[in-house]
Amino acid sequence: MPANLSGIMIRMPRLSASTELPADVAAPGYDRALLKPGILHIGLGAFHRAHQAVYTDAALTAEFGDWGIVGVSLRSVDIVRDLAAQDGLYSVVASSAAGDRAQVVGSVTKGLSGTEDQAEILALLADPAIRIVTITVTEKAYGIDPVSGGLDRTHPSVKADLADPTSPTGVIGYLVEGFSRRHAAGLPPFTVLCCDNLPTNGRIVRKLVIEMAGARDPALASWIAGHGAFPSSMVDRIVPAATDVTRALAEELIGAEDRLALSTEPFMQWVVEDHFLAGRPKWEAGGALFVDDVEPYEKMKLRLLNGSHSLVAYLGQLKDLTFVRDVMAVPEYRALVRRHMAEAVKTLDPVPGIDLDGYMDQLIERFENPTIAHKTQQIAMDGTQKLPQRIFAGAVEALANGGDASSAAYVVALWIAYVRKTAEINDPRATELKVAAAGMTADDPSAPFFAIAGLFPPALTENSAWRARVNAELEKL
């Protein structure tokens, strides 16, 4: 909020469709008054608004069509009200050492809340105008059983949606009820595009949807299996949680108050399997890459970026370093990140069009970005949901190929030490983790964690040499 010459703070007008933006601020390059919804997005958080919505903005500018986004927040009401107050507009500020660049995004036409607008959300899922449903709800929201890989029937939303399927609360429940309404009406299904950090995320969501559908109607499950489309995708952009600093910078750049302003990095990436039932936006106009098989790209990102991020997060939490950039500023810790990447890259398949050495250099540069305030605490949450694909899977492959997976053991030790140190763990299995931490012994401190059902793959729990390496790293910590 700027001050006038008398030092009195002046409140800027709220960002809206009538705001006259400075010439150097990118604005929607299409007529928003003509925009109709074609995408329903579940998980209206910062990442979606700084990633898929930005790609859709570019797509609409390049080739206009009925691809507006209706954003759904399953829990929050505030973001829906803020969107309405700003005519669906918000700013994204991409920052680096070279400076700050602001963009106002207009592809989100409306926000809805699961707590207040369930009927409207379900009506949209049944509306043939909605051709794609995209999702960013984090790994834990899907209700995946860690042992079977199917539905966790004790997960609160899964349990509720199995009991009352026509009044869903969780993401899988909403998808199934949407499919059910279309099936009953003789309408074609929508395409489901998962954008969360799950390996082969489209196949995982398809499995969960078909299992829940089968629990209520085998014919519905068969219809979804035969007619649905669940392409996998890999997404990448570092989007820290917004702060007052974020909003103040955006206000300075766009000349208006924006309570939904986001701060991010210039880099963004989206790799998508090109399997859509009823068309899609021209996302390649924003740089999206369409491929037949996204798995090599997913594995690359999960093991190099996300795995290294977990290392940085737990190291930062143990060393009281608030941001990723703070950890990377310590030469010894930076070297540990490099070591981890060097180990993880050996487990990757060839990735078409990607120079892996250059990709790793780029990751280091992104982690070091002095303008991005990405909290290690934010990355450290939900370790039981993240580590299996980020760390454990690569360790299994490294050991099978004759490697020692020493850096993976180090990350596991960091995580265990973090759990032991932290009073309040933000993790869906927090109770089990605290029981494990309380049961640690001097001779085999990691044993209670390896005993947590379905967490570590058998190839790791049964590898005494690798477990001894984890214990050795714990002793050093």
mmCIF file of N, CA and C in Angstrom, residues 227-320:
data_model
loop_
_atom_site.group_PDB
_atom_site.id
_atom_site.type_symbol
_atom_site.label_atom_id
_atom_site.label_comp_id
_atom_site.label_asym_id
_atom_site.label_seq_id
_atom_site.Cartn_x
_atom_site.Cartn_y
_atom_site.Cartn_z
ATOM 1 N N HIS A 227 -14.896 -46.245 -21.697
ATOM 2 C CA HIS A 227 -15.096 -44.986 -22.431
ATOM 3 C C HIS A 227 -14.310 -43.790 -21.860
ATOM 4 N N GLY A 228 -13.806 -43.896 -20.648
ATOM 5 C CA GLY A 228 -13.132 -42.757 -20.025
ATOM 6 C C GLY A 228 -11.718 -42.548 -20.549
ATOM 7 N N ALA A 229 -11.191 -41.381 -20.292
ATOM 8 C CA ALA A 229 -9.804 -41.048 -20.641
ATOM 9 C C ALA A 229 -9.137 -40.418 -19.425
ATOM 10 N N PHE A 230 -7.974 -40.934 -19.055
ATOM 11 C CA PHE A 230 -7.235 -40.463 -17.887
ATOM 12 C C PHE A 230 -5.764 -40.273 -18.262
ATOM 13 N N PRO A 231 -5.454 -39.290 -19.105
ATOM 14 C CA PRO A 231 -4.048 -39.085 -19.471
ATOM 15 C C PRO A 231 -3.202 -38.692 -18.260
ATOM 16 N N SER A 232 -1.973 -39.145 -18.258
ATOM 17 C CA SER A 232 -1.033 -38.745 -17.211
ATOM 18 C C SER A 232 -0.350 -37.442 -17.614
ATOM 19 N N SER A 233 0.140 -36.718 -16.618
ATOM 20 C CA SER A 233 0.868 -35.484 -16.919
ATOM 21 C C SER A 233 1.948 -35.250 -15.873
ATOM 22 N N MET A 234 2.937 -34.483 -16.250
ATOM 23 C CA MET A 234 3.988 -34.048 -15.328
ATOM 24 C C MET A 234 3.989 -32.535 -15.303
ATOM 25 N N VAL A 235 3.945 -31.962 -14.103
ATOM 26 C CA VAL A 235 3.898 -30.510 -13.960
ATOM 27 C C VAL A 235 5.101 -30.041 -13.149
ATOM 28 N N ASP A 236 5.551 -28.831 -13.437
ATOM 29 C CA ASP A 236 6.693 -28.301 -12.698
ATOM 30 C C ASP A 236 6.672 -26.781 -12.723
ATOM 31 N N ARG A 237 6.607 -26.211 -11.557
ATOM 32 C CA ARG A 237 6.850 -24.785 -11.326
ATOM 33 C C ARG A 237 6.909 -24.604 -9.814
ATOM 34 N N ILE A 238 7.886 -23.897 -9.329
ATOM 35 C CA ILE A 238 8.002 -23.646 -7.894
ATOM 36 C C ILE A 238 7.094 -22.465 -7.540
ATOM 37 N N VAL A 239 6.107 -22.728 -6.689
ATOM 38 C CA VAL A 239 5.125 -21.709 -6.312
ATOM 39 C C VAL A 239 5.042 -21.660 -4.790
ATOM 40 N N PRO A 240 5.803 -20.785 -4.149
ATOM 41 C CA PRO A 240 5.733 -20.674 -2.684
ATOM 42 C C PRO A 240 4.368 -20.166 -2.234
ATOM 43 N N ALA A 241 4.060 -20.415 -0.984
ATOM 44 C CA ALA A 241 2.835 -19.856 -0.408
ATOM 45 C C ALA A 241 2.912 -18.332 -0.424
ATOM 46 N N ALA A 242 1.820 -17.693 -0.793
ATOM 47 C CA ALA A 242 1.799 -16.226 -0.886
ATOM 48 C C ALA A 242 1.874 -15.600 0.503
ATOM 49 N N THR A 243 2.506 -14.431 0.563
ATOM 50 C CA THR A 243 2.662 -13.688 1.814
ATOM 51 C C THR A 243 2.275 -12.234 1.590
ATOM 52 N N ASP A 244 2.338 -11.448 2.646
ATOM 53 C CA ASP A 244 2.101 -10.003 2.501
ATOM 54 C C ASP A 244 3.143 -9.371 1.577
ATOM 55 N N VAL A 245 4.363 -9.895 1.601
ATOM 56 C CA VAL A 245 5.417 -9.393 0.700
ATOM 57 C C VAL A 245 5.011 -9.656 -0.750
ATOM 58 N N THR A 246 4.463 -10.850 -1.008
ATOM 59 C CA THR A 246 3.983 -11.201 -2.345
ATOM 60 C C THR A 246 2.937 -10.197 -2.808
ATOM 61 N N ARG A 247 1.973 -9.942 -1.958
ATOM 62 C CA ARG A 247 0.868 -9.057 -2.334
ATOM 63 C C ARG A 247 1.328 -7.614 -2.496
ATOM 64 N N ALA A 248 2.283 -7.188 -1.678
ATOM 65 C CA ALA A 248 2.797 -5.816 -1.803
ATOM 66 C C ALA A 248 3.547 -5.633 -3.113
ATOM 67 N N LEU A 249 4.337 -6.629 -3.496
ATOM 68 C CA LEU A 249 5.072 -6.547 -4.763
ATOM 69 C C LEU A 249 4.107 -6.510 -5.937
ATOM 70 N N ALA A 250 3.092 -7.359 -5.909
ATOM 71 C CA ALA A 250 2.118 -7.374 -6.993
ATOM 72 C C ALA A 250 1.392 -6.043 -7.107
ATOM 73 N N GLU A 251 1.022 -5.486 -5.961
ATOM 74 C CA GLU A 251 0.322 -4.208 -5.958
ATOM 75 C C GLU A 251 1.177 -3.115 -6.601
ATOM 76 N N GLU A 252 2.454 -3.130 -6.281
ATOM 77 C CA GLU A 252 3.371 -2.142 -6.861
ATOM 78 C C GLU A 252 3.471 -2.297 -8.378
ATOM 79 N N LEU A 253 3.467 -3.550 -8.851
ATOM 80 C CA LEU A 253 3.665 -3.803 -10.275
ATOM 81 C C LEU A 253 2.409 -3.579 -11.105
ATOM 82 N N ILE A 254 1.232 -3.958 -10.553
ATOM 83 C CA ILE A 254 0.006 -3.870 -11.362
ATOM 84 C C ILE A 254 -0.823 -2.634 -11.050
ATOM 85 N N GLY A 255 -0.481 -1.928 -9.969
ATOM 86 C CA GLY A 255 -1.211 -0.712 -9.637
ATOM 87 C C GLY A 255 -2.593 -0.961 -9.074
ATOM 88 N N ALA A 256 -2.777 -2.104 -8.430
ATOM 89 C CA ALA A 256 -4.073 -2.430 -7.836
ATOM 90 C C ALA A 256 -3.866 -3.437 -6.715
ATOM 91 N N GLU A 257 -4.787 -3.454 -5.767
ATOM 92 C CA GLU A 257 -4.720 -4.443 -4.693
ATOM 93 C C GLU A 257 -5.159 -5.801 -5.230
ATOM 94 N N ASP A 258 -4.385 -6.823 -4.948
ATOM 95 C CA ASP A 258 -4.708 -8.170 -5.409
ATOM 96 C C ASP A 258 -4.493 -9.143 -4.255
ATOM 97 N N ARG A 259 -5.584 -9.580 -3.642
ATOM 98 C CA ARG A 259 -5.478 -10.491 -2.499
ATOM 99 C C ARG A 259 -5.155 -11.922 -2.923
ATOM 100 N N LEU A 260 -5.171 -12.176 -4.222
ATOM 101 C CA LEU A 260 -4.864 -13.513 -4.736
ATOM 102 C C LEU A 260 -3.524 -13.565 -5.460
ATOM 103 N N ALA A 261 -2.707 -12.543 -5.293
ATOM 104 C CA ALA A 261 -1.423 -12.470 -5.997
ATOM 105 C C ALA A 261 -0.534 -13.653 -5.647
ATOM 106 N N LEU A 262 0.233 -14.092 -6.629
ATOM 107 C CA LEU A 262 1.139 -15.215 -6.458
ATOM 108 C C LEU A 262 2.550 -14.827 -6.879
ATOM 109 N N SER A 263 3.525 -15.419 -6.193
ATOM 110 C CA SER A 263 4.931 -15.252 -6.556
ATOM 111 C C SER A 263 5.446 -16.588 -7.046
ATOM 112 N N THR A 264 6.214 -16.586 -8.118
ATOM 113 C CA THR A 264 6.745 -17.825 -8.662
ATOM 114 C C THR A 264 8.041 -17.546 -9.408
ATOM 115 N N GLU A 265 8.581 -18.579 -10.021
ATOM 116 C CA GLU A 265 9.794 -18.470 -10.821
ATOM 117 C C GLU A 265 9.421 -18.346 -12.299
ATOM 118 N N PRO A 266 10.327 -17.877 -13.149
ATOM 119 C CA PRO A 266 10.017 -17.801 -14.582
ATOM 120 C C PRO A 266 9.798 -19.178 -15.213
ATOM 121 N N PHE A 267 10.505 -20.195 -14.732
ATOM 122 C CA PHE A 267 10.431 -21.531 -15.322
ATOM 123 C C PHE A 267 9.075 -22.172 -15.068
ATOM 124 N N MET A 268 8.532 -22.844 -16.081
ATOM 125 C CA MET A 268 7.408 -23.747 -15.873
ATOM 126 C C MET A 268 7.428 -24.810 -16.959
ATOM 127 N N GLN A 269 6.902 -25.985 -16.621
ATOM 128 C CA GLN A 269 6.942 -27.119 -17.527
ATOM 129 C C GLN A 269 5.672 -27.938 -17.364
ATOM 130 N N TRP A 270 5.185 -28.461 -18.476
ATOM 131 C CA TRP A 270 4.004 -29.326 -18.459
ATOM 132 C C TRP A 270 4.152 -30.332 -19.577
ATOM 133 N N VAL A 271 4.203 -31.605 -19.225
ATOM 134 C CA VAL A 271 4.287 -32.695 -20.191
ATOM 135 C C VAL A 271 3.019 -33.521 -20.045
ATOM 136 N N VAL A 272 2.303 -33.723 -21.147
ATOM 137 C CA VAL A 272 0.963 -34.317 -21.093
ATOM 138 C C VAL A 272 0.825 -35.415 -22.140
ATOM 139 N N GLU A 273 0.204 -36.523 -21.735
ATOM 140 C CA GLU A 273 -0.160 -37.541 -22.714
ATOM 141 C C GLU A 273 -1.363 -37.036 -23.516
ATOM 142 N N ASP A 274 -1.244 -37.077 -24.830
ATOM 143 C CA ASP A 274 -2.246 -36.444 -25.691
ATOM 144 C C ASP A 274 -3.402 -37.405 -25.965
ATOM 145 N N HIS A 275 -4.252 -37.583 -24.947
ATOM 146 C CA HIS A 275 -5.406 -38.482 -25.073
ATOM 147 C C HIS A 275 -6.613 -37.796 -24.452
ATOM 148 N N PHE A 276 -7.367 -37.060 -25.278
ATOM 149 C CA PHE A 276 -8.510 -36.290 -24.809
ATOM 150 C C PHE A 276 -9.742 -36.683 -25.615
ATOM 151 N N LEU A 277 -10.872 -36.799 -24.948
ATOM 152 C CA LEU A 277 -12.078 -37.315 -25.576
ATOM 153 C C LEU A 277 -12.800 -36.300 -26.450
ATOM 154 N N ALA A 278 -12.720 -35.035 -26.109
ATOM 155 C CA ALA A 278 -13.516 -34.023 -26.814
ATOM 156 C C ALA A 278 -12.725 -32.735 -27.000
ATOM 157 N N GLY A 279 -11.479 -32.882 -27.445
ATOM 158 C CA GLY A 279 -10.646 -31.712 -27.690
ATOM 159 C C GLY A 279 -9.963 -31.214 -26.433
ATOM 160 N N ARG A 280 -9.146 -30.203 -26.614
ATOM 161 C CA ARG A 280 -8.404 -29.591 -25.514
ATOM 162 C C ARG A 280 -7.962 -28.204 -25.935
ATOM 163 N N PRO A 281 -7.589 -27.345 -24.985
ATOM 164 C CA PRO A 281 -7.016 -26.052 -25.356
ATOM 165 C C PRO A 281 -5.674 -26.227 -26.067
ATOM 166 N N LYS A 282 -5.241 -25.208 -26.735
ATOM 167 C CA LYS A 282 -3.943 -25.237 -27.419
ATOM 168 C C LYS A 282 -2.847 -24.898 -26.406
ATOM 169 N N TRP A 283 -2.678 -25.794 -25.421
ATOM 170 C CA TRP A 283 -1.730 -25.536 -24.348
ATOM 171 C C TRP A 283 -0.283 -25.445 -24.838
ATOM 172 N N GLU A 284 -0.004 -26.026 -25.988
ATOM 173 C CA GLU A 284 1.362 -25.932 -26.505
ATOM 174 C C GLU A 284 1.753 -24.491 -26.809
ATOM 175 N N ALA A 285 0.759 -23.603 -26.944
ATOM 176 C CA ALA A 285 1.059 -22.182 -27.160
ATOM 177 C C ALA A 285 1.782 -21.594 -25.951
ATOM 178 N N GLY A 286 1.565 -22.185 -24.768
ATOM 179 C CA GLY A 286 2.260 -21.747 -23.563
ATOM 180 C C GLY A 286 3.509 -22.547 -23.283
ATOM 181 N N GLY A 287 3.811 -23.529 -24.159
ATOM 182 C CA GLY A 287 5.025 -24.321 -24.001
ATOM 183 C C GLY A 287 4.792 -25.741 -23.535
ATOM 184 N N ALA A 288 3.534 -26.187 -23.395
ATOM 185 C CA ALA A 288 3.275 -27.565 -22.977
ATOM 186 C C ALA A 288 3.770 -28.533 -24.043
ATOM 187 N N LEU A 289 4.251 -29.678 -23.586
ATOM 188 C CA LEU A 289 4.777 -30.712 -24.479
ATOM 189 C C LEU A 289 3.821 -31.906 -24.447
ATOM 190 N N PHE A 290 3.341 -32.327 -25.605
ATOM 191 C CA PHE A 290 2.435 -33.459 -25.690
ATOM 192 C C PHE A 290 3.179 -34.685 -26.193
ATOM 193 N N VAL A 291 3.037 -35.787 -25.448
ATOM 194 C CA VAL A 291 3.813 -36.991 -25.719
ATOM 195 C C VAL A 291 2.911 -38.223 -25.648
ATOM 196 N N ASP A 292 3.432 -39.353 -26.149
ATOM 197 C CA ASP A 292 2.691 -40.611 -26.042
ATOM 198 C C ASP A 292 2.826 -41.228 -24.651
ATOM 199 N N ASP A 293 3.984 -41.015 -24.011
ATOM 200 C CA ASP A 293 4.250 -41.630 -22.712
ATOM 201 C C ASP A 293 4.943 -40.614 -21.815
ATOM 202 N N VAL A 294 4.279 -40.230 -20.748
ATOM 203 C CA VAL A 294 4.828 -39.205 -19.858
ATOM 204 C C VAL A 294 5.746 -39.787 -18.785
ATOM 205 N N GLU A 295 5.774 -41.105 -18.635
ATOM 206 C CA GLU A 295 6.468 -41.729 -17.506
ATOM 207 C C GLU A 295 7.949 -41.344 -17.393
ATOM 208 N N PRO A 296 8.728 -41.310 -18.484
ATOM 209 C CA PRO A 296 10.128 -40.904 -18.317
ATOM 210 C C PRO A 296 10.284 -39.493 -17.750
ATOM 211 N N TYR A 297 9.398 -38.596 -18.131
ATOM 212 C CA TYR A 297 9.449 -37.211 -17.643
ATOM 213 C C TYR A 297 9.033 -37.147 -16.176
ATOM 214 N N GLU A 298 7.993 -37.918 -15.816
ATOM 215 C CA GLU A 298 7.556 -37.974 -14.418
ATOM 216 C C GLU A 298 8.678 -38.454 -13.513
ATOM 217 N N LYS A 299 9.302 -39.559 -13.940
ATOM 218 C CA LYS A 299 10.363 -40.153 -13.123
ATOM 219 C C LYS A 299 11.519 -39.171 -12.971
ATOM 220 N N MET A 300 11.871 -38.480 -14.050
ATOM 221 C CA MET A 300 12.932 -37.484 -14.007
ATOM 222 C C MET A 300 12.629 -36.397 -12.976
ATOM 223 N N LYS A 301 11.421 -35.878 -13.022
ATOM 224 C CA LYS A 301 11.062 -34.782 -12.128
ATOM 225 C C LYS A 301 10.941 -35.243 -10.687
ATOM 226 N N LEU A 302 10.276 -36.395 -10.472
ATOM 227 C CA LEU A 302 10.092 -36.892 -9.113
ATOM 228 C C LEU A 302 11.427 -37.180 -8.434
ATOM 229 N N ARG A 303 12.358 -37.779 -9.157
ATOM 230 C CA ARG A 303 13.601 -38.211 -8.524
ATOM 231 C C ARG A 303 14.667 -37.121 -8.470
ATOM 232 N N LEU A 304 14.702 -36.259 -9.489
ATOM 233 C CA LEU A 304 15.724 -35.212 -9.488
ATOM 234 C C LEU A 304 15.247 -33.952 -8.777
ATOM 235 N N LEU A 305 14.097 -33.433 -9.172
ATOM 236 C CA LEU A 305 13.616 -32.204 -8.527
ATOM 237 C C LEU A 305 12.986 -32.499 -7.164
ATOM 238 N N ASN A 306 11.927 -33.314 -7.156
ATOM 239 C CA ASN A 306 11.192 -33.530 -5.909
ATOM 240 C C ASN A 306 12.029 -34.252 -4.866
ATOM 241 N N GLY A 307 12.815 -35.247 -5.275
ATOM 242 C CA GLY A 307 13.672 -35.944 -4.326
ATOM 243 C C GLY A 307 14.698 -35.022 -3.707
ATOM 244 N N SER A 308 15.314 -34.184 -4.538
ATOM 245 C CA SER A 308 16.279 -33.213 -4.016
ATOM 246 C C SER A 308 15.601 -32.181 -3.127
ATOM 247 N N HIS A 309 14.383 -31.797 -3.490
ATOM 248 C CA HIS A 309 13.624 -30.865 -2.662
ATOM 249 C C HIS A 309 13.375 -31.436 -1.273
ATOM 250 N N SER A 310 13.062 -32.736 -1.201
ATOM 251 C CA SER A 310 12.856 -33.356 0.105
ATOM 252 C C SER A 310 14.136 -33.333 0.926
ATOM 253 N N LEU A 311 15.253 -33.625 0.295
ATOM 254 C CA LEU A 311 16.539 -33.539 0.995
ATOM 255 C C LEU A 311 16.738 -32.138 1.559
ATOM 256 N N VAL A 312 16.544 -31.134 0.707
ATOM 257 C CA VAL A 312 16.719 -29.737 1.120
ATOM 258 C C VAL A 312 15.757 -29.385 2.255
ATOM 259 N N ALA A 313 14.516 -29.858 2.155
ATOM 260 C CA ALA A 313 13.502 -29.508 3.150
ATOM 261 C C ALA A 313 13.852 -30.044 4.529
ATOM 262 N N TYR A 314 14.210 -31.324 4.608
ATOM 263 C CA TYR A 314 14.485 -31.911 5.921
ATOM 264 C C TYR A 314 15.811 -31.414 6.482
ATOM 265 N N LEU A 315 16.766 -31.185 5.604
ATOM 266 C CA LEU A 315 18.024 -30.593 6.055
ATOM 267 C C LEU A 315 17.774 -29.187 6.588
ATOM 268 N N GLY A 316 16.972 -28.422 5.868
ATOM 269 C CA GLY A 316 16.660 -27.067 6.310
ATOM 270 C C GLY A 316 15.933 -27.044 7.636
ATOM 271 N N GLN A 317 14.981 -27.961 7.804
ATOM 272 C CA GLN A 317 14.239 -28.010 9.065
ATOM 273 C C GLN A 317 15.140 -28.403 10.233
ATOM 274 N N LEU A 318 16.086 -29.301 9.988
ATOM 275 C CA LEU A 318 16.996 -29.715 11.062
ATOM 276 C C LEU A 318 18.016 -28.635 11.396
ATOM 277 N N LYS A 319 18.385 -27.831 10.414
ATOM 278 C CA LYS A 319 19.411 -26.799 10.601
ATOM 279 C C LYS A 319 18.810 -25.409 10.799
ATOM 280 N N ASP A 320 17.484 -25.347 10.958
ATOM 281 C CA ASP A 320 16.786 -24.066 11.182
ATOM 282 C C ASP A 320 17.020 -23.082 10.044
#
